[in-house]
Short mmCIF file of C-alpha atoms in Angstrom, two decimals:
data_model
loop_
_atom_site.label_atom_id
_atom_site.label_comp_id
_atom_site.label_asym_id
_atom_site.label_seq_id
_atom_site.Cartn_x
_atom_site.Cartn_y
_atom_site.Cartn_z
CA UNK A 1 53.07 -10.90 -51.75
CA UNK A 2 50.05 -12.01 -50.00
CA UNK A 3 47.83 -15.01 -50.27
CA UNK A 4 45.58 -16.88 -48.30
CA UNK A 5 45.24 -20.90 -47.91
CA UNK A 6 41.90 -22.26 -46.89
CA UNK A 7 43.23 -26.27 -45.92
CA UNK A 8 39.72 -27.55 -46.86
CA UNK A 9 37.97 -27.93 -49.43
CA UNK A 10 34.66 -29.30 -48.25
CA UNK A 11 33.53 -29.72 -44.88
CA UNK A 12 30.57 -31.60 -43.52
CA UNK A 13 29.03 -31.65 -39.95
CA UNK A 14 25.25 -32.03 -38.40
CA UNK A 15 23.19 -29.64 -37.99
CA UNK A 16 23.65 -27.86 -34.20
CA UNK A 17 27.45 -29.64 -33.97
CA UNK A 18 30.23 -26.79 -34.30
CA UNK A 19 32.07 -25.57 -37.54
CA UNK A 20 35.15 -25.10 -38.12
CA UNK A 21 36.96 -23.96 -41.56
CA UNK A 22 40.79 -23.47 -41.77
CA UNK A 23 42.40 -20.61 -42.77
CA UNK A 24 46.03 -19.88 -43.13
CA UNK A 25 47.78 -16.61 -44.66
CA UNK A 26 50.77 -15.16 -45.64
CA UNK A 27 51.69 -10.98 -45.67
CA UNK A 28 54.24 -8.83 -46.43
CA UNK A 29 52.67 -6.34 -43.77
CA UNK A 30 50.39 -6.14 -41.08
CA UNK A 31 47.32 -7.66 -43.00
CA UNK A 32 43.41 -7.47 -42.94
CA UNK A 33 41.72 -10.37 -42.62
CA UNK A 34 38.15 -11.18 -44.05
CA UNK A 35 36.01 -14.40 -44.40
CA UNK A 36 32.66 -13.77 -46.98
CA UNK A 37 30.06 -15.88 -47.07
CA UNK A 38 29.04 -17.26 -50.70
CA UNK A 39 25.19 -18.95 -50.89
CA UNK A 40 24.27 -20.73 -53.67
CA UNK A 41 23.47 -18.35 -57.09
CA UNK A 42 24.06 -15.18 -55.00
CA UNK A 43 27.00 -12.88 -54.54
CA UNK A 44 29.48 -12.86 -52.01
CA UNK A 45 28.44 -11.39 -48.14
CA UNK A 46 31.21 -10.12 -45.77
CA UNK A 47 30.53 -12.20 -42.50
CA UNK A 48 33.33 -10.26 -40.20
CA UNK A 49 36.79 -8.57 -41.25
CA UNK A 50 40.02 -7.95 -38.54
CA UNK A 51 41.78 -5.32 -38.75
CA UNK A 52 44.61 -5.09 -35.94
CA UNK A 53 41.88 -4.03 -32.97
CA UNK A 54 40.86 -7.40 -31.10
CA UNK A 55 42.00 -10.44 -31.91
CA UNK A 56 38.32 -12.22 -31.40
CA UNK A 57 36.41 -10.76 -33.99
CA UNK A 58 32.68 -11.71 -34.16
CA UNK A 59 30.87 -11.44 -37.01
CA UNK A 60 27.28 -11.65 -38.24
CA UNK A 61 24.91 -15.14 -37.67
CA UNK A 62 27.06 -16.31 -34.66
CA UNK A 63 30.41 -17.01 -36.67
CA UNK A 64 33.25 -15.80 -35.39
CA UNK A 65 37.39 -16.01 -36.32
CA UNK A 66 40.87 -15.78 -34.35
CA UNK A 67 43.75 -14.12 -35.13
CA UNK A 68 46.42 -16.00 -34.34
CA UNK A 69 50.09 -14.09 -35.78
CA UNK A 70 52.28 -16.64 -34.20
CA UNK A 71 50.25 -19.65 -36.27
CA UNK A 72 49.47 -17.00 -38.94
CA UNK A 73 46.01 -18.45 -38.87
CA UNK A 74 42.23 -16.85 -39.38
CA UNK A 75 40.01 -20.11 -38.45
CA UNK A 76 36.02 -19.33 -38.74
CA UNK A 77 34.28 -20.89 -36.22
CA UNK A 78 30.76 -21.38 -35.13
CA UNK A 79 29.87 -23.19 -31.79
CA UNK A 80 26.36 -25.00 -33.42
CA UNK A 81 25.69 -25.00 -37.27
CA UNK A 82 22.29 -24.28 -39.07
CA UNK A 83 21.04 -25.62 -41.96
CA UNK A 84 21.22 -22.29 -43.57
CA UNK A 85 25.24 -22.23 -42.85
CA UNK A 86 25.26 -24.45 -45.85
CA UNK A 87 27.16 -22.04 -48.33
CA UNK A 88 30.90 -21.59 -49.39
CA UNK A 89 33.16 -19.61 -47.49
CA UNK A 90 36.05 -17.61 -48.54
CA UNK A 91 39.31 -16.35 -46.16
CA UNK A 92 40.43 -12.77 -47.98
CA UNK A 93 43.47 -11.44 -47.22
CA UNK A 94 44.51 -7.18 -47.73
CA UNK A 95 48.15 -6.23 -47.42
CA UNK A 96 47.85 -2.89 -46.10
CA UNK A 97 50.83 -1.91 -48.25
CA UNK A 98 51.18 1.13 -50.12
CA UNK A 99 48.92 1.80 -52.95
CA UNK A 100 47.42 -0.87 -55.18
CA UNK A 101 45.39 -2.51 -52.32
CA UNK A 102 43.68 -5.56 -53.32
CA UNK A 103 41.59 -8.19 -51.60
CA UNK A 104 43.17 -11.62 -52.43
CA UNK A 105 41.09 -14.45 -52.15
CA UNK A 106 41.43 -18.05 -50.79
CA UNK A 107 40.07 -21.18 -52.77
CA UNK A 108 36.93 -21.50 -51.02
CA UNK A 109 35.53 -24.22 -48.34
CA UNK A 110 32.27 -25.76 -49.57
CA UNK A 111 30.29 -26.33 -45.70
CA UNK A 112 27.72 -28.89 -45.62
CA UNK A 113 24.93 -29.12 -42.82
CA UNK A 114 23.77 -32.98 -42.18
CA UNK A 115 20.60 -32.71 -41.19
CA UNK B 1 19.61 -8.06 -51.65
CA UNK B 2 22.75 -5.92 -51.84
CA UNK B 3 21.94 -2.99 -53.41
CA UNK B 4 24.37 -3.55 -56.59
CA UNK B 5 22.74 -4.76 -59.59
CA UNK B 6 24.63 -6.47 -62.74
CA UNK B 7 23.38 -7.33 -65.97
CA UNK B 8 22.56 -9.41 -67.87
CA UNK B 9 22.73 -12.18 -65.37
CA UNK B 10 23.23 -14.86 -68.12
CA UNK B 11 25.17 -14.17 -71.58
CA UNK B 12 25.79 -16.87 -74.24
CA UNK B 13 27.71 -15.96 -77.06
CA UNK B 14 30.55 -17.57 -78.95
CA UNK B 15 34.75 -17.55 -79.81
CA UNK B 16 35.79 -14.40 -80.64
CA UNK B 17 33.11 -12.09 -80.00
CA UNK B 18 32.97 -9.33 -77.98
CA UNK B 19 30.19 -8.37 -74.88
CA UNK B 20 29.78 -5.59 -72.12
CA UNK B 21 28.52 -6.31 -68.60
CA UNK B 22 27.45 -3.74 -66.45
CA UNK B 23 27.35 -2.89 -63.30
CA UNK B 24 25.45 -0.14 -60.70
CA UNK B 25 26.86 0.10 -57.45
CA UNK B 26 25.04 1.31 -54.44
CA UNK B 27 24.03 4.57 -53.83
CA UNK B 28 26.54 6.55 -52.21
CA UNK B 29 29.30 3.97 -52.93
CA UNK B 30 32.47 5.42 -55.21
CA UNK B 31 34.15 2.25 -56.01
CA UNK B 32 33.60 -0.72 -58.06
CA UNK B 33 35.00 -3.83 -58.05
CA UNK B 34 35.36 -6.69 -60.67
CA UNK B 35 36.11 -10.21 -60.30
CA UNK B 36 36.15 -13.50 -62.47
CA UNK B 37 34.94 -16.72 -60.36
CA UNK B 38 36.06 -19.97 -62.33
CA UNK B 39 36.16 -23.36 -61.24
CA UNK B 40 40.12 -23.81 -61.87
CA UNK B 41 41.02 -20.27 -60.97
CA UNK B 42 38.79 -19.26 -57.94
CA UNK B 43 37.86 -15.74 -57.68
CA UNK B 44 40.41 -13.49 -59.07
CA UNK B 45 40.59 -10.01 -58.65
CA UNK B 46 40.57 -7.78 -62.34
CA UNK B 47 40.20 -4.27 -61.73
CA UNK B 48 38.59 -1.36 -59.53
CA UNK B 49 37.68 2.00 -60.10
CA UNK B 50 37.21 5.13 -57.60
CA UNK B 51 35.01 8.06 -58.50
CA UNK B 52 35.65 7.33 -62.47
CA UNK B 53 39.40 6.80 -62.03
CA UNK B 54 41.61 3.01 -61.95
CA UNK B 55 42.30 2.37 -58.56
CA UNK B 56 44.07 -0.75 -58.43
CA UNK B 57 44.24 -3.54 -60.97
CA UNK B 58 44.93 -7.80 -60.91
CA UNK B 59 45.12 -10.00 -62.90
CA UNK B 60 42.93 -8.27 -65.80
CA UNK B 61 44.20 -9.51 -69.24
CA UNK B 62 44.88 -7.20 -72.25
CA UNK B 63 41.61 -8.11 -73.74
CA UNK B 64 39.75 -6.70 -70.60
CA UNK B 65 38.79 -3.35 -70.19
CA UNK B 66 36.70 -1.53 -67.87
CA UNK B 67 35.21 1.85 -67.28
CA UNK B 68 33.67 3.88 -64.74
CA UNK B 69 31.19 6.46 -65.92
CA UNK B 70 29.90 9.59 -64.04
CA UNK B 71 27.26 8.12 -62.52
CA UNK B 72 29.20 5.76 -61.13
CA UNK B 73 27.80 2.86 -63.00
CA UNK B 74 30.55 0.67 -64.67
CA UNK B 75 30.99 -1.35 -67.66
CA UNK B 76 33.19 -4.78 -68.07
CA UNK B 77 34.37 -5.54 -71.85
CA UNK B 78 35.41 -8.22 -72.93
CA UNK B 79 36.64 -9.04 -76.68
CA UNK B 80 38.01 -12.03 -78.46
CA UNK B 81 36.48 -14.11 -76.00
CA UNK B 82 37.97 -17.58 -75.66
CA UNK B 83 36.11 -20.75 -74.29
CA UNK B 84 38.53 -20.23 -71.05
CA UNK B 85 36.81 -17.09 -70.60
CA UNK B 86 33.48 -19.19 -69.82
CA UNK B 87 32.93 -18.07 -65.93
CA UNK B 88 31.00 -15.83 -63.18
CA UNK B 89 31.67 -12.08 -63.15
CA UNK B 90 31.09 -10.36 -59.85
CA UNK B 91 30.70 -6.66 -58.97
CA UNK B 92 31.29 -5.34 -55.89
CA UNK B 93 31.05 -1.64 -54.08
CA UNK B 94 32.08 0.08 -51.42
CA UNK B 95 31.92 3.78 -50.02
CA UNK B 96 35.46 4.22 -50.17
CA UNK B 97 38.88 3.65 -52.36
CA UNK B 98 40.71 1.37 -50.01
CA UNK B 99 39.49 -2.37 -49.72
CA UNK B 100 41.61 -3.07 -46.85
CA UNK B 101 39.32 -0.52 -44.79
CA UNK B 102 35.66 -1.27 -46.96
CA UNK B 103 32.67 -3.62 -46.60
CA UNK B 104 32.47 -4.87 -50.24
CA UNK B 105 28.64 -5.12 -51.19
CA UNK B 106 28.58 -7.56 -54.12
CA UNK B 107 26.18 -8.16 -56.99
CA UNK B 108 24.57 -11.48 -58.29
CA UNK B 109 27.36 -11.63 -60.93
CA UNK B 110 26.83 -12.49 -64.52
CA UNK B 111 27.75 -16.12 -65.77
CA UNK B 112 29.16 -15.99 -69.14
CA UNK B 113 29.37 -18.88 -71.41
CA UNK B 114 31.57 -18.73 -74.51
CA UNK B 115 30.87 -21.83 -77.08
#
């Protein structure tokens, strides 16, 4: 079974510090990873996905995550925040299993930008 | 915007009745995706169909169907609705039949509310 745990809720931090939400997963097999992007009253936005090449992976609006196997971590990171970071992200997890793939979502982090 | 379009965005109706969302993917894109976003459950996966056919299904109660037409569009129903049923409904697309490999393209949603 697969499932994702995103250790924060809410984070806040000032506009042009760095961001950082927490992501931990679990996998039967080698898993994709994916963090989407949620602003307020629109649908969900895939910001990057990894999927076994580097274990950097940069993704769109300067965010970027790690793949870390031995901490079975996918942290999103950012090195200074905008005001229009303010959104909730979302750590996905895929077990690239056989048949019946499904994205399984974590509970969300809510970021807020101090301005 | 992201090129899938749901409707209605907004549906009130009451306890036991029974309502259809819909949901046009992007052009090009064979698979559709549903999900439920509620405050206590997060955003659970319910069901997703390739080029007309079930691909893969969560956590989709009985009462829950869905359909893929052959135009690709794709219709939610949902019957004997209970007030626990009150939440967002997302579509999503995506070229392809395997979300471990896809960029998921999702819709606005529709927010149902069930007095």
């Amino acid at each position: 079974a697969q499932s994702v745990t995103q250790l924060d809720s809410h984070v806040s931090v000032s506009e042009g510090t760095p961001v950082l939400l927490r992501c931990n997963y679990s996998s039967s097999y080698s898993p994709s990873l994916f963090w989407y992007v949620q602003h307020p009253n629109k649908g969900l936005q895939l910001l990057l996905k990894y999927t076994s090449a580097a274990t950097l992976v940069k993704g769109i609006n300067g965010f970027e995550a790690e793949f870390k196997k031995s901490e079975t971590s996918f942290h999103l990171t950012k090195p200074s925040a905008h005001m229009s970071d303010a959104a909730e992200y979302f750590c996905v997890v895929s077990d690239r299993g056989f048949g019946n793939e499904k994205l399984t979502f974590g509970t969300g982090t809510r970021l807020t930008i101090i301005p | 915007d992201s090129g899938v379009t749901q409707t209605p965005k907004h549906l009130i109706t009451a306890t036991g009745q029974r309502v259809t969302l819909r949901c046009s993917p992007r052009s090009g894109d064979l698979s559709v995706y549903w999900y439920q976003q509620s405050l206590d459950q997060g955003l659970q996966f319910l069901i997703q169909y390739y080029n007309g056919e079930e691909r893969a299904k969560g956590n989709i109660l009985e009462r829950f169907s869905a359909q893929q037409f052959p135009d690709l569009h794709s219709e939610l129903n949902l019957s004997s609705l209970e007030l626990g049923d009150s939440a967002l409904y997302f579509c999503a697309s995506s070229v392809g039949g395997a979300p471990t490999n896809e960029k998921l393209f999702f819709g606005s949603g529709t927010q149902l509310s069930v007095l």
